[in-house]
mmCIF file of C-alpha atoms in Angstrom:
data_model
loop_
_atom_site.group_PDB
_atom_site.id
_atom_site.type_symbol
_atom_site.label_atom_id
_atom_site.label_comp_id
_atom_site.label_asym_id
_atom_site.label_seq_id
_atom_site.Cartn_x
_atom_site.Cartn_y
_atom_site.Cartn_z
ATOM 1 C CA MET F 1 -189.615 47.110 -45.469
ATOM 2 C CA GLN F 2 -192.427 45.438 -47.412
ATOM 3 C CA LYS F 3 -190.712 46.252 -50.726
ATOM 4 C CA THR F 4 -187.592 44.510 -49.474
ATOM 5 C CA PHE F 5 -189.589 41.425 -48.461
ATOM 6 C CA SER F 6 -191.252 41.327 -51.878
ATOM 7 C CA TYR F 7 -187.939 41.650 -53.689
ATOM 8 C CA LEU F 8 -186.288 38.933 -51.604
ATOM 9 C CA LEU F 9 -189.148 36.508 -52.239
ATOM 10 C CA SER F 10 -189.117 37.257 -55.951
ATOM 11 C CA PHE F 11 -185.348 36.817 -56.112
ATOM 12 C CA LEU F 12 -185.420 33.511 -54.235
ATOM 13 C CA LEU F 13 -188.231 32.050 -56.300
ATOM 14 C CA GLY F 14 -186.903 33.413 -59.591
ATOM 15 C CA ASP F 15 -190.462 34.042 -60.775
ATOM 16 C CA GLU F 16 -192.644 36.843 -59.463
ATOM 17 C CA THR F 17 -195.813 34.854 -60.173
ATOM 18 C CA LEU F 18 -194.794 32.335 -57.507
ATOM 19 C CA THR F 19 -194.602 34.893 -54.688
ATOM 20 C CA GLN F 20 -198.377 34.740 -54.163
ATOM 21 C CA PHE F 21 -197.942 31.207 -52.781
ATOM 22 C CA VAL F 22 -195.348 32.101 -50.121
ATOM 23 C CA GLY F 23 -196.124 34.153 -47.032
ATOM 24 C CA TYR F 24 -193.768 35.787 -44.561
ATOM 25 C CA THR F 25 -195.709 36.146 -41.362
ATOM 26 C CA ALA F 26 -196.053 34.924 -37.801
ATOM 27 C CA ASP F 27 -199.797 35.624 -37.863
ATOM 28 C CA LYS F 28 -201.349 32.150 -37.776
ATOM 29 C CA SER F 29 -204.677 33.468 -39.012
ATOM 30 C CA GLN F 30 -203.011 34.227 -42.371
ATOM 31 C CA TRP F 31 -201.205 30.934 -42.847
ATOM 32 C CA LYS F 32 -204.001 29.127 -44.668
ATOM 33 C CA ALA F 33 -203.821 31.694 -47.503
ATOM 34 C CA TYR F 34 -200.423 30.329 -48.593
ATOM 35 C CA LYS F 35 -198.841 27.079 -49.661
ATOM 36 C CA ILE F 36 -195.662 27.941 -47.728
ATOM 37 C CA VAL F 37 -195.242 30.276 -44.796
ATOM 38 C CA ILE F 38 -191.841 31.428 -43.575
ATOM 39 C CA VAL F 39 -192.042 32.504 -39.948
ATOM 40 C CA PRO F 40 -189.954 35.679 -39.377
ATOM 41 C CA SER F 41 -187.121 35.693 -36.883
ATOM 42 C CA SER F 42 -186.193 38.850 -34.999
ATOM 43 C CA PHE F 43 -183.611 39.963 -37.613
ATOM 44 C CA PHE F 44 -185.548 42.787 -39.263
ATOM 45 C CA GLU F 45 -186.890 44.053 -35.940
ATOM 46 C CA ASP F 46 -183.397 43.910 -34.440
ATOM 47 C CA HIS F 47 -182.088 45.822 -37.434
ATOM 48 C CA GLN F 48 -184.575 48.634 -36.869
ATOM 49 C CA ASN F 49 -183.528 48.742 -33.210
ATOM 50 C CA GLY F 50 -179.833 48.656 -34.104
ATOM 51 C CA CYS F 51 -179.104 45.515 -32.132
ATOM 52 C CA VAL F 52 -178.270 42.842 -34.735
ATOM 53 C CA LYS F 53 -175.455 40.628 -33.527
ATOM 54 C CA LEU F 54 -173.150 38.445 -35.588
ATOM 55 C CA PRO F 55 -174.536 34.884 -35.699
ATOM 56 C CA THR F 56 -172.575 32.296 -33.769
ATOM 57 C CA LEU F 57 -170.980 29.159 -35.160
ATOM 58 C CA PRO F 58 -171.707 26.458 -35.977
ATOM 59 C CA LEU F 59 -174.611 27.503 -38.164
ATOM 60 C CA SER F 60 -177.799 25.468 -37.958
ATOM 61 C CA CYS F 61 -178.651 23.320 -40.956
ATOM 62 C CA PHE F 62 -182.095 23.039 -42.462
ATOM 63 C CA ASN F 63 -182.497 20.342 -45.136
ATOM 64 C CA LYS F 64 -178.702 20.351 -45.533
ATOM 65 C CA MET F 65 -178.680 24.137 -46.050
ATOM 66 C CA PRO F 66 -176.980 26.488 -43.586
ATOM 67 C CA ILE F 67 -179.342 29.064 -42.116
ATOM 68 C CA ILE F 68 -178.356 32.202 -40.263
ATOM 69 C CA PHE F 69 -181.650 33.089 -38.605
ATOM 70 C CA GLY F 70 -184.626 31.098 -37.389
ATOM 71 C CA GLN F 71 -184.896 27.469 -36.354
ATOM 72 C CA PRO F 72 -184.098 24.429 -38.530
ATOM 73 C CA ALA F 73 -187.632 23.087 -38.494
ATOM 74 C CA SER F 74 -190.820 22.931 -40.554
ATOM 75 C CA THR F 75 -194.248 21.387 -40.140
ATOM 76 C CA MET F 76 -197.530 21.041 -41.998
ATOM 77 C CA VAL F 77 -200.389 23.107 -40.591
ATOM 78 C CA GLY F 78 -203.408 22.029 -42.548
ATOM 79 C CA ASP F 79 -202.413 22.322 -46.204
ATOM 80 C CA THR F 80 -199.668 24.838 -45.480
ATOM 81 C CA LEU F 81 -195.987 24.097 -45.010
ATOM 82 C CA VAL F 82 -194.786 26.283 -42.145
ATOM 83 C CA VAL F 83 -191.030 26.910 -42.202
ATOM 84 C CA TYR F 84 -189.307 28.197 -39.057
ATOM 85 C CA ALA F 85 -185.975 28.613 -40.825
ATOM 86 C CA ASP F 86 -185.991 32.316 -41.719
ATOM 87 C CA LEU F 87 -184.804 32.026 -45.294
ATOM 88 C CA LEU F 88 -185.681 35.662 -46.095
ATOM 89 C CA ALA F 89 -183.631 37.113 -43.251
ATOM 90 C CA SER F 90 -180.755 34.722 -43.972
ATOM 91 C CA ALA F 91 -180.801 35.703 -47.655
ATOM 92 C CA CYS F 92 -180.978 39.398 -46.824
ATOM 93 C CA PHE F 93 -178.039 39.119 -44.444
ATOM 94 C CA LEU F 94 -175.884 37.566 -47.173
ATOM 95 C CA LEU F 95 -177.061 39.588 -50.168
ATOM 96 C CA SER F 96 -176.572 42.900 -48.347
ATOM 97 C CA ARG F 97 -173.153 41.860 -46.911
ATOM 98 C CA TYR F 98 -174.597 42.798 -43.544
ATOM 99 C CA GLU F 99 -171.801 41.134 -41.597
ATOM 100 C CA GLU F 100 -169.283 43.579 -43.045
ATOM 101 C CA ASN F 101 -170.860 46.304 -40.931
ATOM 102 C CA LEU F 102 -170.513 44.113 -37.844
ATOM 103 C CA ILE F 103 -166.896 42.985 -38.276
ATOM 104 C CA GLU F 104 -164.071 45.516 -38.048
ATOM 105 C CA GLU F 105 -161.186 43.458 -39.481
ATOM 106 C CA ARG F 106 -159.801 44.764 -42.777
ATOM 107 C CA ASP F 107 -156.609 44.109 -44.722
ATOM 108 C CA GLN F 108 -153.937 46.687 -45.595
ATOM 109 C CA HIS F 109 -156.112 47.938 -48.469
ATOM 110 C CA GLY F 110 -159.175 48.442 -46.304
ATOM 111 C CA ARG F 111 -160.933 45.376 -47.707
ATOM 112 C CA PHE F 112 -163.102 42.880 -45.871
ATOM 113 C CA MET F 113 -161.484 39.528 -46.554
ATOM 114 C CA GLY F 114 -162.962 36.144 -47.270
ATOM 115 C CA LYS F 115 -161.106 34.485 -44.395
ATOM 116 C CA ASP F 116 -163.065 36.679 -41.973
ATOM 117 C CA SER F 117 -166.474 35.952 -43.466
ATOM 118 C CA LEU F 118 -169.150 33.928 -41.726
ATOM 119 C CA LEU F 119 -169.649 31.536 -44.650
ATOM 120 C CA TYR F 120 -165.924 30.804 -44.936
ATOM 121 C CA LYS F 121 -165.570 30.087 -41.228
ATOM 122 C CA ALA F 122 -168.672 27.907 -41.367
ATOM 123 C CA GLY F 123 -167.358 26.016 -44.405
ATOM 124 C CA TYR F 124 -170.024 27.160 -46.893
ATOM 125 C CA LEU F 125 -168.340 29.902 -48.922
ATOM 126 C CA MET F 126 -168.060 27.635 -51.978
ATOM 127 C CA ARG F 127 -171.839 27.144 -52.050
ATOM 128 C CA PRO F 128 -174.365 29.714 -53.356
ATOM 129 C CA VAL F 129 -176.586 29.111 -50.362
ATOM 130 C CA VAL F 130 -179.108 31.824 -51.248
ATOM 131 C CA ASP F 131 -179.718 30.093 -54.571
ATOM 132 C CA GLU F 132 -180.108 26.829 -52.676
ATOM 133 C CA TYR F 133 -182.847 28.436 -50.569
ATOM 134 C CA GLY F 134 -184.703 29.366 -53.730
ATOM 135 C CA GLU F 135 -184.303 25.937 -55.280
ATOM 136 C CA TRP F 136 -185.679 24.291 -52.133
ATOM 137 C CA LEU F 137 -188.687 26.635 -52.029
ATOM 138 C CA ARG F 138 -189.521 25.951 -55.673
ATOM 139 C CA ASN F 139 -189.259 22.204 -55.110
ATOM 140 C CA GLN F 140 -191.594 22.418 -52.106
ATOM 141 C CA LEU F 141 -194.137 24.474 -54.033
ATOM 142 C CA SER F 142 -194.102 21.841 -56.759
ATOM 143 C CA LEU F 143 -194.689 19.064 -54.194
ATOM 144 C CA LEU F 144 -197.600 21.091 -52.801
ATOM 145 C CA GLY F 145 -199.319 21.172 -56.174
ATOM 146 C CA VAL F 146 -198.168 24.528 -57.551
ATOM 147 C CA GLU F 147 -197.243 24.549 -61.226
ATOM 148 C CA VAL F 148 -193.602 25.646 -61.107
ATOM 149 C CA PRO F 149 -191.683 26.246 -64.341
ATOM 150 C CA LYS F 150 -189.304 23.304 -64.740
ATOM 151 C CA THR F 151 -186.689 24.942 -66.940
ATOM 152 C CA THR F 152 -183.677 26.522 -65.260
ATOM 153 C CA PRO F 153 -182.280 29.525 -67.168
ATOM 154 C CA LYS F 154 -179.098 28.811 -69.053
ATOM 155 C CA MET F 155 -175.859 30.076 -67.583
ATOM 156 C CA ALA F 156 -174.639 33.468 -68.759
ATOM 157 C CA ILE F 157 -170.909 34.040 -69.248
ATOM 158 C CA THR F 158 -169.198 37.397 -68.832
ATOM 159 C CA LEU F 159 -165.482 37.658 -69.564
ATOM 160 C CA THR F 160 -163.831 40.695 -67.991
ATOM 161 C CA HIS F 161 -160.348 42.183 -68.042
ATOM 162 C CA ASP F 162 -159.006 44.987 -65.849
ATOM 163 C CA VAL F 163 -156.703 47.248 -67.847
ATOM 164 C CA ASP F 164 -154.387 48.178 -64.976
ATOM 165 C CA GLU F 165 -151.095 48.218 -66.886
ATOM 166 C CA PRO F 166 -151.720 47.806 -70.620
ATOM 167 C CA PHE F 167 -148.048 47.881 -71.628
ATOM 168 C CA ALA F 168 -144.618 47.858 -69.991
ATOM 169 C CA HIS F 169 -141.704 50.293 -70.304
ATOM 170 C CA ARG F 170 -143.226 52.451 -73.038
ATOM 171 C CA SER F 171 -142.226 55.794 -71.555
ATOM 172 C CA LEU F 172 -138.757 57.099 -70.757
ATOM 173 C CA LYS F 173 -139.635 57.206 -67.048
ATOM 174 C CA SER F 174 -140.813 53.597 -67.125
ATOM 175 C CA LEU F 175 -137.689 52.554 -69.021
ATOM 176 C CA ILE F 176 -135.428 54.138 -66.407
ATOM 177 C CA GLY F 177 -137.473 52.507 -63.650
ATOM 178 C CA GLY F 178 -137.019 49.104 -65.244
ATOM 179 C CA ILE F 179 -133.259 49.617 -65.581
ATOM 180 C CA MET F 180 -132.971 50.725 -61.939
ATOM 181 C CA ARG F 181 -134.831 47.575 -60.858
ATOM 182 C CA GLY F 182 -132.236 45.427 -62.594
ATOM 183 C CA ASP F 183 -134.361 44.478 -65.605
ATOM 184 C CA ALA F 184 -132.520 46.519 -68.215
ATOM 185 C CA LYS F 185 -132.682 43.973 -71.066
ATOM 186 C CA THR F 186 -136.449 43.442 -70.857
ATOM 187 C CA ALA F 187 -137.133 47.135 -70.311
ATOM 188 C CA TRP F 188 -135.079 48.134 -73.339
ATOM 189 C CA TYR F 189 -136.779 45.485 -75.480
ATOM 190 C CA ASN F 190 -140.251 46.692 -74.486
ATOM 191 C CA PHE F 191 -139.240 50.309 -75.065
ATOM 192 C CA THR F 192 -137.704 49.858 -78.516
ATOM 193 C CA HIS F 193 -139.886 47.184 -80.118
ATOM 194 C CA PRO F 194 -143.377 47.584 -81.610
ATOM 195 C CA LEU F 195 -146.322 47.635 -79.220
ATOM 196 C CA GLN F 196 -147.539 44.262 -80.486
ATOM 197 C CA GLN F 197 -144.338 42.684 -79.112
ATOM 198 C CA ASN F 198 -144.649 44.299 -75.692
ATOM 199 C CA ALA F 199 -144.705 41.853 -72.784
ATOM 200 C CA TYR F 200 -147.941 43.225 -71.332
ATOM 201 C CA TYR F 201 -149.759 43.920 -74.612
ATOM 202 C CA THR F 202 -151.499 40.552 -74.740
ATOM 203 C CA PHE F 203 -154.832 41.993 -75.827
ATOM 204 C CA PRO F 204 -154.911 40.607 -79.400
ATOM 205 C CA TRP F 205 -154.461 37.095 -77.948
ATOM 206 C CA ILE F 206 -157.132 37.755 -75.303
ATOM 207 C CA VAL F 207 -159.577 38.990 -77.925
ATOM 208 C CA ALA F 208 -159.008 35.837 -79.989
ATOM 209 C CA GLN F 209 -159.530 33.580 -76.960
ATOM 210 C CA ASP F 210 -162.706 35.341 -75.831
ATOM 211 C CA ALA F 211 -164.110 35.195 -79.380
ATOM 212 C CA ARG F 212 -164.320 31.413 -78.994
ATOM 213 C CA LEU F 213 -167.320 32.074 -76.735
ATOM 214 C CA PRO F 214 -169.443 34.167 -79.105
ATOM 215 C CA LYS F 215 -172.415 34.222 -76.718
ATOM 216 C CA ALA F 216 -170.357 35.613 -73.850
ATOM 217 C CA ASP F 217 -170.368 39.268 -72.892
ATOM 218 C CA VAL F 218 -166.923 40.862 -72.776
ATOM 219 C CA ILE F 219 -166.030 43.941 -70.709
ATOM 220 C CA TYR F 220 -162.716 45.765 -70.362
ATOM 221 C CA PHE F 221 -162.525 47.940 -67.251
ATOM 222 C CA MET F 222 -160.488 51.090 -67.908
ATOM 223 C CA ARG F 223 -158.779 53.309 -65.322
ATOM 224 C CA MET F 224 -158.710 57.095 -65.090
ATOM 225 C CA PRO F 225 -156.750 57.909 -61.922
ATOM 226 C CA LEU F 226 -156.648 61.635 -61.245
ATOM 227 C CA TRP F 227 -155.061 61.488 -57.833
ATOM 228 C CA ALA F 228 -151.538 61.123 -56.412
ATOM 229 C CA CYS F 229 -151.664 57.498 -55.255
ATOM 230 C CA LYS F 230 -148.945 54.908 -55.870
ATOM 231 C CA GLN F 231 -151.468 52.066 -56.166
ATOM 232 C CA ASP F 232 -152.961 53.833 -59.187
ATOM 233 C CA LYS F 233 -149.717 53.939 -61.147
ATOM 234 C CA PRO F 234 -148.977 53.879 -63.990
ATOM 235 C CA TYR F 235 -151.046 56.898 -64.971
ATOM 236 C CA LEU F 236 -152.519 56.274 -68.400
ATOM 237 C CA ARG F 237 -152.490 58.896 -71.158
ATOM 238 C CA TYR F 238 -155.477 58.175 -73.348
ATOM 239 C CA GLN F 239 -154.234 60.491 -76.074
ATOM 240 C CA SER F 240 -151.007 58.476 -76.469
ATOM 241 C CA LYS F 241 -150.446 56.387 -79.572
ATOM 242 C CA ASP F 242 -150.288 53.168 -77.575
ATOM 243 C CA MET F 243 -153.587 53.765 -75.751
ATOM 244 C CA GLN F 244 -155.260 54.758 -78.992
ATOM 245 C CA SER F 245 -154.095 51.470 -80.529
ATOM 246 C CA LEU F 246 -155.697 49.548 -77.676
ATOM 247 C CA LEU F 247 -158.952 51.490 -77.940
ATOM 248 C CA GLN F 248 -159.064 50.923 -81.694
ATOM 249 C CA LEU F 249 -158.629 47.175 -81.125
ATOM 250 C CA LEU F 250 -161.520 47.123 -78.650
ATOM 251 C CA ASP F 251 -163.737 49.211 -80.908
ATOM 252 C CA LYS F 252 -162.962 46.976 -83.885
ATOM 253 C CA HIS F 253 -164.362 44.004 -81.987
ATOM 254 C CA ASN F 254 -167.264 45.938 -80.407
ATOM 255 C CA ILE F 255 -165.969 45.239 -76.909
ATOM 256 C CA LYS F 256 -167.753 46.982 -74.067
ATOM 257 C CA LYS F 257 -165.813 49.291 -71.771
ATOM 258 C CA GLY F 258 -166.407 49.837 -68.070
ATOM 259 C CA TRP F 259 -165.041 52.092 -65.366
ATOM 260 C CA HIS F 260 -162.256 50.682 -63.190
ATOM 261 C CA VAL F 261 -162.675 52.860 -60.111
ATOM 262 C CA SER F 262 -159.273 54.039 -58.920
ATOM 263 C CA TYR F 263 -157.710 52.951 -55.644
ATOM 264 C CA TYR F 264 -157.848 56.509 -54.342
ATOM 265 C CA ALA F 265 -161.468 57.096 -55.277
ATOM 266 C CA GLY F 266 -162.331 53.827 -53.587
ATOM 267 C CA ASN F 267 -161.747 55.568 -50.286
ATOM 268 C CA HIS F 268 -162.803 59.095 -51.290
ATOM 269 C CA ALA F 269 -166.392 58.949 -52.488
ATOM 270 C CA SER F 270 -166.433 62.665 -53.284
ATOM 271 C CA CYS F 271 -164.010 61.977 -56.168
ATOM 272 C CA LEU F 272 -166.102 59.356 -57.901
ATOM 273 C CA LYS F 273 -168.285 61.580 -60.033
ATOM 274 C CA LYS F 274 -165.372 63.645 -61.379
ATOM 275 C CA GLU F 275 -163.322 60.533 -62.142
ATOM 276 C CA LYS F 276 -166.185 58.926 -64.049
ATOM 277 C CA GLU F 277 -166.812 62.087 -66.051
ATOM 278 C CA GLN F 278 -163.125 62.359 -66.970
ATOM 279 C CA LEU F 279 -163.014 58.743 -68.150
ATOM 280 C CA GLU F 280 -166.198 59.161 -70.171
ATOM 281 C CA GLN F 281 -164.638 62.209 -71.806
ATOM 282 C CA ALA F 282 -161.441 60.289 -72.599
ATOM 283 C CA LEU F 283 -163.362 57.335 -74.041
ATOM 284 C CA LYS F 284 -165.960 59.549 -75.722
ATOM 285 C CA GLN F 285 -168.838 57.446 -74.426
ATOM 286 C CA PRO F 286 -171.060 57.063 -71.341
ATOM 287 C CA LEU F 287 -170.251 54.272 -68.893
ATOM 288 C CA SER F 288 -172.820 52.188 -67.034
ATOM 289 C CA CYS F 289 -170.736 49.446 -65.393
ATOM 290 C CA SER F 290 -167.868 49.457 -62.923
ATOM 291 C CA ARG F 291 -165.388 47.491 -60.876
ATOM 292 C CA TYR F 292 -163.236 48.798 -58.038
ATOM 293 C CA HIS F 293 -159.445 48.617 -58.454
ATOM 294 C CA PHE F 294 -158.036 45.956 -56.076
ATOM 295 C CA LEU F 295 -161.694 44.851 -55.589
ATOM 296 C CA ARG F 296 -161.502 47.613 -53.014
ATOM 297 C CA THR F 297 -164.915 48.091 -51.466
ATOM 298 C CA CYS F 298 -163.927 49.387 -48.060
ATOM 299 C CA CYS F 299 -167.371 49.302 -46.490
ATOM 300 C CA ALA F 300 -170.521 47.421 -47.362
ATOM 301 C CA ASP F 301 -172.393 50.600 -48.298
ATOM 302 C CA ASP F 302 -169.815 51.711 -50.914
ATOM 303 C CA MET F 303 -172.114 50.614 -53.708
ATOM 304 C CA GLN F 304 -174.497 53.455 -52.931
ATOM 305 C CA THR F 305 -171.829 55.911 -54.087
ATOM 306 C CA LEU F 306 -171.612 54.122 -57.431
ATOM 307 C CA SER F 307 -175.356 54.288 -57.883
ATOM 308 C CA ASP F 308 -175.280 57.992 -57.075
ATOM 309 C CA ALA F 309 -172.612 58.442 -59.773
ATOM 310 C CA GLY F 310 -174.872 56.882 -62.405
ATOM 311 C CA ILE F 311 -173.530 53.328 -62.473
ATOM 312 C CA GLN F 312 -176.142 50.646 -63.189
ATOM 313 C CA HIS F 313 -174.033 47.455 -62.985
ATOM 314 C CA ASP F 314 -171.062 46.582 -60.769
ATOM 315 C CA TYR F 315 -168.729 43.577 -61.123
ATOM 316 C CA THR F 316 -166.554 43.942 -58.004
ATOM 317 C CA LEU F 317 -168.013 41.585 -55.472
ATOM 318 C CA SER F 318 -165.780 38.666 -54.787
ATOM 319 C CA TYR F 319 -163.167 38.177 -52.108
ATOM 320 C CA ALA F 320 -159.616 38.784 -53.270
ATOM 321 C CA ASP F 321 -158.157 36.161 -50.947
ATOM 322 C CA ARG F 322 -160.681 33.330 -51.196
ATOM 323 C CA LEU F 323 -162.719 31.800 -53.996
ATOM 324 C CA GLY F 324 -166.403 31.590 -53.226
ATOM 325 C CA PHE F 325 -169.791 33.281 -53.339
ATOM 326 C CA ARG F 326 -169.393 36.518 -51.395
ATOM 327 C CA LEU F 327 -173.071 37.411 -51.765
ATOM 328 C CA GLY F 328 -174.300 33.862 -51.315
ATOM 329 C CA THR F 329 -175.560 33.868 -54.908
ATOM 330 C CA CYS F 330 -174.242 33.358 -58.425
ATOM 331 C CA ARG F 331 -176.984 35.502 -59.954
ATOM 332 C CA PRO F 332 -177.072 39.261 -60.551
ATOM 333 C CA VAL F 333 -178.903 40.876 -57.655
ATOM 334 C CA ALA F 334 -180.039 44.374 -56.739
ATOM 335 C CA PHE F 335 -177.848 46.124 -54.208
ATOM 336 C CA ILE F 336 -179.554 46.037 -50.821
ATOM 337 C CA SER F 337 -178.106 48.660 -48.518
ATOM 338 C CA PRO F 338 -176.885 47.090 -45.264
ATOM 339 C CA VAL F 339 -177.614 50.409 -43.564
ATOM 340 C CA THR F 340 -181.269 50.806 -44.566
ATOM 341 C CA LEU F 341 -182.048 47.351 -46.063
ATOM 342 C CA GLN F 342 -183.671 49.211 -48.936
ATOM 343 C CA VAL F 343 -183.441 47.745 -52.440
ATOM 344 C CA THR F 344 -181.703 49.999 -54.989
ATOM 345 C CA HIS F 345 -181.536 50.099 -58.788
ATOM 346 C CA LEU F 346 -177.836 49.118 -58.894
ATOM 347 C CA GLN F 347 -177.319 45.563 -60.120
ATOM 348 C CA LEU F 348 -174.458 43.580 -58.568
ATOM 349 C CA HIS F 349 -172.863 40.897 -60.747
ATOM 350 C CA PRO F 350 -170.903 38.578 -58.424
ATOM 351 C CA LEU F 351 -167.349 37.983 -59.619
ATOM 352 C CA THR F 352 -166.901 34.210 -59.823
ATOM 353 C CA ILE F 353 -163.215 33.557 -60.542
ATOM 354 C CA MET F 354 -160.183 35.892 -60.596
ATOM 355 C CA ASP F 355 -156.694 34.891 -61.700
ATOM 356 C CA ALA F 356 -154.975 36.626 -58.778
ATOM 357 C CA THR F 357 -157.158 34.786 -56.269
ATOM 358 C CA LEU F 358 -156.207 31.371 -57.625
ATOM 359 C CA PHE F 359 -152.513 31.902 -58.247
ATOM 360 C CA GLY F 360 -151.661 34.880 -56.063
ATOM 361 C CA TYR F 361 -153.581 34.882 -52.798
ATOM 362 C CA MET F 362 -154.451 31.179 -52.579
ATOM 363 C CA LYS F 363 -151.222 30.030 -54.297
ATOM 364 C CA LEU F 364 -152.883 26.995 -55.817
ATOM 365 C CA SER F 365 -151.273 24.559 -58.194
ATOM 366 C CA PHE F 366 -152.773 24.211 -61.662
ATOM 367 C CA GLU F 367 -154.622 21.051 -60.618
ATOM 368 C CA GLN F 368 -155.972 22.567 -57.391
ATOM 369 C CA ALA F 369 -157.077 25.721 -59.176
ATOM 370 C CA TRP F 370 -158.821 23.641 -61.834
ATOM 371 C CA GLN F 371 -160.813 21.703 -59.255
ATOM 372 C CA TYR F 372 -161.913 24.914 -57.538
ATOM 373 C CA ALA F 373 -162.796 26.632 -60.805
ATOM 374 C CA ILE F 374 -164.798 23.748 -62.266
ATOM 375 C CA SER F 375 -166.719 23.410 -59.010
ATOM 376 C CA MET F 376 -167.690 27.070 -59.264
ATOM 377 C CA VAL F 377 -168.630 26.753 -62.936
ATOM 378 C CA GLU F 378 -170.818 23.725 -62.301
ATOM 379 C CA GLN F 379 -172.724 25.442 -59.514
ATOM 380 C CA VAL F 380 -173.310 28.575 -61.587
ATOM 381 C CA ALA F 381 -174.559 26.400 -64.443
ATOM 382 C CA HIS F 382 -176.821 24.405 -62.104
ATOM 383 C CA HIS F 383 -178.521 27.542 -60.801
ATOM 384 C CA GLY F 384 -178.661 29.327 -64.164
ATOM 385 C CA GLY F 385 -176.462 32.120 -62.843
ATOM 386 C CA GLU F 386 -173.854 34.360 -64.412
ATOM 387 C CA LEU F 387 -170.256 33.163 -64.623
ATOM 388 C CA VAL F 388 -168.027 36.242 -64.340
ATOM 389 C CA LEU F 389 -164.318 35.740 -64.981
ATOM 390 C CA LEU F 390 -161.535 38.275 -64.378
ATOM 391 C CA TRP F 391 -158.153 37.786 -66.035
ATOM 392 C CA HIS F 392 -155.505 40.526 -66.253
ATOM 393 C CA ASN F 393 -153.483 41.097 -69.418
ATOM 394 C CA THR F 394 -150.310 41.088 -67.299
ATOM 395 C CA MET F 395 -151.048 37.504 -66.225
ATOM 396 C CA LEU F 396 -151.678 36.281 -69.756
ATOM 397 C CA GLN F 397 -148.127 36.246 -71.078
ATOM 398 C CA PRO F 398 -147.121 33.039 -72.912
ATOM 399 C CA GLN F 399 -145.928 30.209 -70.657
ATOM 400 C CA GLN F 400 -147.435 31.766 -67.518
ATOM 401 C CA VAL F 401 -149.501 29.211 -65.621
ATOM 402 C CA SER F 402 -152.362 31.718 -65.465
ATOM 403 C CA CYS F 403 -152.283 32.079 -69.255
ATOM 404 C CA ILE F 404 -152.319 28.321 -69.879
ATOM 405 C CA PHE F 405 -155.085 27.951 -67.309
ATOM 406 C CA TYR F 406 -157.244 30.609 -68.991
ATOM 407 C CA GLN F 407 -156.875 28.930 -72.369
ATOM 408 C CA HIS F 408 -157.915 25.576 -70.884
ATOM 409 C CA LEU F 409 -160.848 27.212 -69.113
ATOM 410 C CA ILE F 410 -162.065 28.805 -72.349
ATOM 411 C CA ASP F 411 -161.682 25.391 -74.020
ATOM 412 C CA TYR F 412 -163.823 23.817 -71.291
ATOM 413 C CA LEU F 413 -166.513 26.488 -71.498
ATOM 414 C CA ALA F 414 -166.602 26.403 -75.297
ATOM 415 C CA LEU F 415 -166.970 22.616 -75.300
ATOM 416 C CA ASN F 416 -169.589 22.368 -72.565
ATOM 417 C CA PHE F 417 -171.496 25.667 -72.716
ATOM 418 C CA GLY F 418 -170.509 27.398 -75.951
ATOM 419 C CA ASN F 419 -173.827 26.713 -77.641
ATOM 420 C CA ASP F 420 -176.017 26.855 -74.562
ATOM 421 C CA ALA F 421 -174.885 30.013 -72.778
ATOM 422 C CA ARG F 422 -177.243 32.955 -72.726
ATOM 423 C CA LYS F 423 -176.553 36.663 -72.885
ATOM 424 C CA SER F 424 -176.548 38.277 -69.447
#
């Protein structure tokens, strides 16, 4: 467990050189060796004994920060600040999504939802509380005479797009389906006109918008469903002329591709490796990053299966139904298994804002969505985190509120962070 403690301290402080000044011990004889001592609660011991219980509400507040374990108190013992709020255990609980192993509620897709989360019920989901812990610790070290780097890293921006349905009504089967659903005119138009005029083929416009943030990373997550599952339709034929046109567009602009894990594979871990290999073969390149279709992580330990399949970076973790910081942080963080509490090599990149969350699940107006989004952006910028956006090509058709919103959001980011953003 010592490696986990060391990682958590390093992550909170944002600088490994500062960890020497912070101890995590109840042994009073060791306190004088540190500037700050965090006194452990029973969380890690309870975990080993299999008896961790879900914290009760309301959560205690320590220096205006919600804590999950420990007591909201601190005191000076000699020259050492002793903190009884267990910031390490609280951070570990959030970063590992530990509560998702304690709560059984899931939606129809098997997902743990934001409305059931501890932070949402406590009223803190819109705050990256783990990052707040780290900021408070750094400030205290500075007050205690430690030379703490003053500069906060610049915000990174990552623009992502899930290629679920790249075009509409391009096959005879899809055309017939559109006609049977009473949309014959649109279906026939999409079927007979050039790809560039297809309702869903908004990628050239997306590429042009994203190019206005030249320092941003851009990732398109591609699907390769191999299984009979209606949620994975339409099945994409990578050898088709239309798909080849899309791939050529992405290659022309040096856009990175990731693996959009199918709905079926999201619940059948044994299929993951084969699916990834098939997609890599279709794209003729290795893949190192992923996102689950439907944001469908059915249990908190799903990420271990991605790591086992060779994925190094995942961009799934947000709640579909609520905007907020699912991991309690806006920074990329190593996956900590909620089963073992061991730190892995898989890096989790928290998803900050998704179009479907704003306009689908939460059903916000443009003005409400803007207030939520800008609040998230400002907090990510304040903590030097990574702003990860997800917009679908199907929600970027002209005159759609989601399309207009995305354009305004890119305008805002270009104006305020275009020259200052860093590469993630």
